[in-house]
PDB file of C-alpha atoms in Angstrom:
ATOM      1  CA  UNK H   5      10.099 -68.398  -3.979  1.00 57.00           C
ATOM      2  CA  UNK H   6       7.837 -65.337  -3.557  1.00 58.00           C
ATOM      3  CA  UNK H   7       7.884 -62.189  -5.195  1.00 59.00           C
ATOM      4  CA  UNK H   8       6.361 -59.418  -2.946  1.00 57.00           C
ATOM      5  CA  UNK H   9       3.711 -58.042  -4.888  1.00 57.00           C
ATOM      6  CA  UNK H  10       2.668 -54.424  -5.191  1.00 57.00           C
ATOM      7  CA  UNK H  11      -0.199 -54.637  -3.282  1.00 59.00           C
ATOM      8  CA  UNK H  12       1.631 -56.162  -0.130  1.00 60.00           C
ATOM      9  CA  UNK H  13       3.853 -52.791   0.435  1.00 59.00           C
ATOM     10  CA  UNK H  14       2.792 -50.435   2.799  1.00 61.00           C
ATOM     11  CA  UNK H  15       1.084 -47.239   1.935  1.00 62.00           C
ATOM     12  CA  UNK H  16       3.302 -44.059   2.293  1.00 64.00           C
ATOM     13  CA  UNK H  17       2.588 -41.325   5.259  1.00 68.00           C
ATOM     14  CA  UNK H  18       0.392 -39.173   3.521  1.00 71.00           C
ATOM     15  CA  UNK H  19       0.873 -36.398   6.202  1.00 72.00           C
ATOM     16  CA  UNK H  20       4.490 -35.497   4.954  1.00 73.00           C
ATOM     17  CA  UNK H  21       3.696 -34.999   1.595  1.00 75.00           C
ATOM     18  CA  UNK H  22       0.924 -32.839   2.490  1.00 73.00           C
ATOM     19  CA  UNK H  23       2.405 -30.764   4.854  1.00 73.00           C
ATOM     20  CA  UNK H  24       5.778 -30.424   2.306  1.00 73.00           C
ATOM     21  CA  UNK H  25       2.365 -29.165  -0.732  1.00 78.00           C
ATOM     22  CA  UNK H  26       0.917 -26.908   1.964  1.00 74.00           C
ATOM     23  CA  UNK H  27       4.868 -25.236   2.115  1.00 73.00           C
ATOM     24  CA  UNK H  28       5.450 -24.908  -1.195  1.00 74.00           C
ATOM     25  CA  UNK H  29       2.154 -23.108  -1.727  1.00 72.00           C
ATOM     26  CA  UNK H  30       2.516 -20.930   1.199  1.00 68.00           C
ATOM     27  CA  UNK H  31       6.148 -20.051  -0.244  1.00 68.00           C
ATOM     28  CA  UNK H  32       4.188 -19.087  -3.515  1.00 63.00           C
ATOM     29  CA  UNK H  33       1.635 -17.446  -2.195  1.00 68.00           C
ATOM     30  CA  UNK H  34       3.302 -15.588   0.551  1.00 69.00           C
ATOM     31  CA  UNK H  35       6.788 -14.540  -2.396  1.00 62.00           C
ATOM     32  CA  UNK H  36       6.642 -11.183  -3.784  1.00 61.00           C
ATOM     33  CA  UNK H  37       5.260 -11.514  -7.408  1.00 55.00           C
ATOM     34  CA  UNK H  38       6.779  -9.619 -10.277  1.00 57.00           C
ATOM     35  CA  UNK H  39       3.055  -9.537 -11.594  1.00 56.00           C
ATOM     36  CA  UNK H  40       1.277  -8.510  -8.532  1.00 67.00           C
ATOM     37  CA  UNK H  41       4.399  -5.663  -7.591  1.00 74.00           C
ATOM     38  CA  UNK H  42       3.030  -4.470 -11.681  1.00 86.00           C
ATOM     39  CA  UNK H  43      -0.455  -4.179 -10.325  1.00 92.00           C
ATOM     40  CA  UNK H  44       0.373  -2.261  -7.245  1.00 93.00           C
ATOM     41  CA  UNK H  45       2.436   0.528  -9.577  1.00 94.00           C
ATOM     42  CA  UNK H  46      -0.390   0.393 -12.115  1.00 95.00           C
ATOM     43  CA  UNK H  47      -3.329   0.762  -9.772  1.00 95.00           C
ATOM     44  CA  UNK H  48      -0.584   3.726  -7.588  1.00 96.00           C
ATOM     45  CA  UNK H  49      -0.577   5.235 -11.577  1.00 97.00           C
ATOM     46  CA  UNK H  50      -3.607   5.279 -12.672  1.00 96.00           C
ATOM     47  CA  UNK H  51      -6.029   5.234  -9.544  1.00 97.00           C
ATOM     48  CA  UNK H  52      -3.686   7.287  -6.950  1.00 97.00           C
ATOM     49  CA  UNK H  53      -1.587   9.868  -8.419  1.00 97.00           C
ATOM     50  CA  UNK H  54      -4.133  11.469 -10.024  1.00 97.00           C
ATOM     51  CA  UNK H  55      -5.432  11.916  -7.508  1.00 97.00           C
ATOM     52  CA  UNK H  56      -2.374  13.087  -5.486  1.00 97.00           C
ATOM     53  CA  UNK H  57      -1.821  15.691  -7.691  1.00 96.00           C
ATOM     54  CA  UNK H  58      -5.271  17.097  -8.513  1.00 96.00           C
ATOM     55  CA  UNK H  59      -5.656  17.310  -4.459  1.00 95.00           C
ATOM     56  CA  UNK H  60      -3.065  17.854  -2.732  1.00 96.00           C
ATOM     57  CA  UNK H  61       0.136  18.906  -5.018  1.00 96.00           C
ATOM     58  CA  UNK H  62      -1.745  22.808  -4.788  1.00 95.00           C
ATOM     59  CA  UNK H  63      -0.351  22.663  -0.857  1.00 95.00           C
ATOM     60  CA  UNK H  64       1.388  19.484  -0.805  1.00 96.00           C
ATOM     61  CA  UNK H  65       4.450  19.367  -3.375  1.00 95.00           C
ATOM     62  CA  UNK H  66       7.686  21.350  -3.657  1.00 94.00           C
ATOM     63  CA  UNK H  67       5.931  23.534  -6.074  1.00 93.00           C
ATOM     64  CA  UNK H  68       3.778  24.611  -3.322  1.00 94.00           C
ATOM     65  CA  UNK H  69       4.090  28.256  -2.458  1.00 94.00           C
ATOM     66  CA  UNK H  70       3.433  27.332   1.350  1.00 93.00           C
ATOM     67  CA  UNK H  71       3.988  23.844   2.453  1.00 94.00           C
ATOM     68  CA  UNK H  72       0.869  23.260   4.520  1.00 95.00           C
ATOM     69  CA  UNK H  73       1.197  21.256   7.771  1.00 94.00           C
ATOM     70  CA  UNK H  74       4.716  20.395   6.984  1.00 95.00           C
ATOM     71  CA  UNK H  75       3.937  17.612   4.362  1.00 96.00           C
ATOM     72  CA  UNK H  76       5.116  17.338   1.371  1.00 96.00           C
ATOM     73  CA  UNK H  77       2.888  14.608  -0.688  1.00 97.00           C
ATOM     74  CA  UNK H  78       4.859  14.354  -3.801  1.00 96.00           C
ATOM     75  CA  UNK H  79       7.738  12.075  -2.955  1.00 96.00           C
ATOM     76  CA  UNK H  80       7.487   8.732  -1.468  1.00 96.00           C
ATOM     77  CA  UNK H  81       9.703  10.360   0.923  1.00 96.00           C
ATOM     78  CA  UNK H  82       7.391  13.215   2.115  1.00 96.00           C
ATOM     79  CA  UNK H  83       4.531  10.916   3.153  1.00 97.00           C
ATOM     80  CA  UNK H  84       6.916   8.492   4.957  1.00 96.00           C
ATOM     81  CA  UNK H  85       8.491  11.365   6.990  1.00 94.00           C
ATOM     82  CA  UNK H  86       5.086  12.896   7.756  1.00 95.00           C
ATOM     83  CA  UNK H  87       4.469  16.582   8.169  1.00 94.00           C
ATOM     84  CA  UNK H  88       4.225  18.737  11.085  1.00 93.00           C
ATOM     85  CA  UNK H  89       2.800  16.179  13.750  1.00 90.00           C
ATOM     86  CA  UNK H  90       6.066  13.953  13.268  1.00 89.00           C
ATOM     87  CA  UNK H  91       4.438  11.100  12.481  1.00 94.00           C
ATOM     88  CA  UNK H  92       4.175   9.204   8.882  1.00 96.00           C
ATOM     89  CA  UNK H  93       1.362  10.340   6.555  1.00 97.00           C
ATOM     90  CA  UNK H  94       0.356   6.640   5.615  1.00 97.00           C
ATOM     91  CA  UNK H  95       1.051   3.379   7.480  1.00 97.00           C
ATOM     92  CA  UNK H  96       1.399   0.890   4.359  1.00 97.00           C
ATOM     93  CA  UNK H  97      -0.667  -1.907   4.646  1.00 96.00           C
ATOM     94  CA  UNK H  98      -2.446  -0.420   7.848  1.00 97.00           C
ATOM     95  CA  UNK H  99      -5.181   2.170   6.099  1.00 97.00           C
ATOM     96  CA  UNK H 100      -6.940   2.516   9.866  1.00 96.00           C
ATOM     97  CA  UNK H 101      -3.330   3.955  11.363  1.00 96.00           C
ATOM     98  CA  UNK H 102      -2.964   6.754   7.666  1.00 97.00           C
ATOM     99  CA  UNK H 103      -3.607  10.402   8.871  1.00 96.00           C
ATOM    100  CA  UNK H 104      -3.792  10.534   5.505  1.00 97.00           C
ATOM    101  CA  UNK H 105      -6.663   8.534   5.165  1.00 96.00           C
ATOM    102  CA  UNK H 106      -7.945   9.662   7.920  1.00 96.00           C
ATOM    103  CA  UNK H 107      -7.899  13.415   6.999  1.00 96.00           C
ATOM    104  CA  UNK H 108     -10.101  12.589   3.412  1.00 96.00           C
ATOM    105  CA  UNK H 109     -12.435  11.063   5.609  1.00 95.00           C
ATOM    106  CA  UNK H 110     -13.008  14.265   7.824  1.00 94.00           C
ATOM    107  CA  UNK H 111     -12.361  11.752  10.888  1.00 94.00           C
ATOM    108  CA  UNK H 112     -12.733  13.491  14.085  1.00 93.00           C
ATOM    109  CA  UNK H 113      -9.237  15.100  15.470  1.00 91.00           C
ATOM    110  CA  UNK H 114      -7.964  15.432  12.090  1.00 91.00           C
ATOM    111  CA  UNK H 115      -7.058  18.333   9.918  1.00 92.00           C
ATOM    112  CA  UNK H 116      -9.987  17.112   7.172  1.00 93.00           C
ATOM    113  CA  UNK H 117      -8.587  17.707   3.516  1.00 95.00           C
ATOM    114  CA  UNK H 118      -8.938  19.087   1.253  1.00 92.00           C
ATOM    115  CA  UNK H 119      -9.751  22.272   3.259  1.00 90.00           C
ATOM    116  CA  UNK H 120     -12.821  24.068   2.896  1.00 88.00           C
ATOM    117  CA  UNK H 121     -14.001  21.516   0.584  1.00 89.00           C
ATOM    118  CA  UNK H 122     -16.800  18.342   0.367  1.00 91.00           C
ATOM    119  CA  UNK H 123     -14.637  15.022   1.290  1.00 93.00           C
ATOM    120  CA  UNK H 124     -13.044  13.246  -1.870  1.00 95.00           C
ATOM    121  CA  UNK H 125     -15.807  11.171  -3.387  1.00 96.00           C
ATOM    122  CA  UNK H 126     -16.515   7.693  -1.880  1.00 96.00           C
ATOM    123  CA  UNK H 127     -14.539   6.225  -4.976  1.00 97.00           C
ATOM    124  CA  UNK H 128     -11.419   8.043  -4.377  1.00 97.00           C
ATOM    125  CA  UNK H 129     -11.186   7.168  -0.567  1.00 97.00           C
ATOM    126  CA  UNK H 130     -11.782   3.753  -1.321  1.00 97.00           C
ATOM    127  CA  UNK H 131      -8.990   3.845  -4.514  1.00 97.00           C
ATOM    128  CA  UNK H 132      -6.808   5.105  -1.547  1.00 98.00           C
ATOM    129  CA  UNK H 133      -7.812   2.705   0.688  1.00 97.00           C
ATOM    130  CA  UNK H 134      -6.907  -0.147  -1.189  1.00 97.00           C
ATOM    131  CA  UNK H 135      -3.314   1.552  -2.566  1.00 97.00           C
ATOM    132  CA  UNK H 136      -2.728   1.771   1.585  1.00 97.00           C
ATOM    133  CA  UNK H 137      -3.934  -1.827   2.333  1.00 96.00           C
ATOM    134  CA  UNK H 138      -1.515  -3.099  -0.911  1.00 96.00           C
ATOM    135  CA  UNK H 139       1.292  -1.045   0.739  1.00 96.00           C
ATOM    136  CA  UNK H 140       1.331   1.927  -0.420  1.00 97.00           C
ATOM    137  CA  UNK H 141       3.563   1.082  -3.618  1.00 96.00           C
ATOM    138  CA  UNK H 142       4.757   4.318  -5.201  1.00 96.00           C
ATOM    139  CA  UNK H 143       7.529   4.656  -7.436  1.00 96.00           C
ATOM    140  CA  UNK H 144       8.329   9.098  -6.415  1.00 94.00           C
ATOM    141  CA  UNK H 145      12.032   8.849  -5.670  1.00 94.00           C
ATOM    142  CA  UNK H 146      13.652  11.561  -4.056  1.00 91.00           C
ATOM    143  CA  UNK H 147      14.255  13.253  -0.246  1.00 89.00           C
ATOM    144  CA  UNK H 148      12.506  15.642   1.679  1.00 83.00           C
ATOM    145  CA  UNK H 149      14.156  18.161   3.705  1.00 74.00           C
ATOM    146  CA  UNK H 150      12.014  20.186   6.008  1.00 63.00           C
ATOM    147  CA  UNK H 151      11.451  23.789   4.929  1.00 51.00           C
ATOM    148  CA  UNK H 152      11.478  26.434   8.291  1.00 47.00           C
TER     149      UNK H 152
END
């Protein structure tokens, strides 16, 4: 009698097995991280509120005497309801669609900010670039309700 020996089995598909790997690391990748969501809130922290409130709390914030434009930049809130032109201050994850973004760049057809000024160093518009392009994380609870 014969024993089948290991060598006579066939070979497993190796395309399943692959395919199930390439899944599971696409389910990593593609979950929201605990570690990465820390990142986000430290790099909003230290690289974009700063920032916020050195340039733009002056006409920006509730504490502003005259809300400029309609937008109030101090509240998550504010920049997601947009100011005067109805539309949302920043597009997270979409810098190229942020009139934000657009408006420290001096783009054409945009109010530039700050006013009067020389644009926001190259650093700063690229801190707020990335903070857009990760989302636009930011912790400022609260609502907004549209001073008249």
């Amino acid at each position: 009698m014969r024993t089948a020996s290991p060598l006579s089995t066939p070979p497993r598909p190796l395309l399943p097995q692959l395919v199930g790997t390439l899944l599971a690391v696409w389910w990593w990748l593609a979950s929201p991280s605990p570690v990465r969501a820390d990142d986000d809130l430290q790099f909003f922290e230290t690289r974009v509120r700063p920032v916020l409130v050195q340039h733009c709390d002056r006409c920006h914030s509730a504490d502003a005497k005259e809300l400029k434009g309609g937008l109030r930049l101090d509240l998550k809130s504010g920049w997601q309801q947009g100011g005067d032109s109805g539309e949302p201050a920043i597009v997270p994850g979409e810098p190229d669609r942020s009139l934000l973004l657009k408006a420290v760049q001096h783009a054409e057809g945009v109010a530039a900010m700050p006013p009067k000024q020389p644009k926001l160093s190259a650093d700063i518009v690229a801190d707020l670039t990335e903070w857009i392009r990760r989302g636009a994380p930011d912790p400022r609870e609260g609502t907004v309700t549209r001073r008249e």
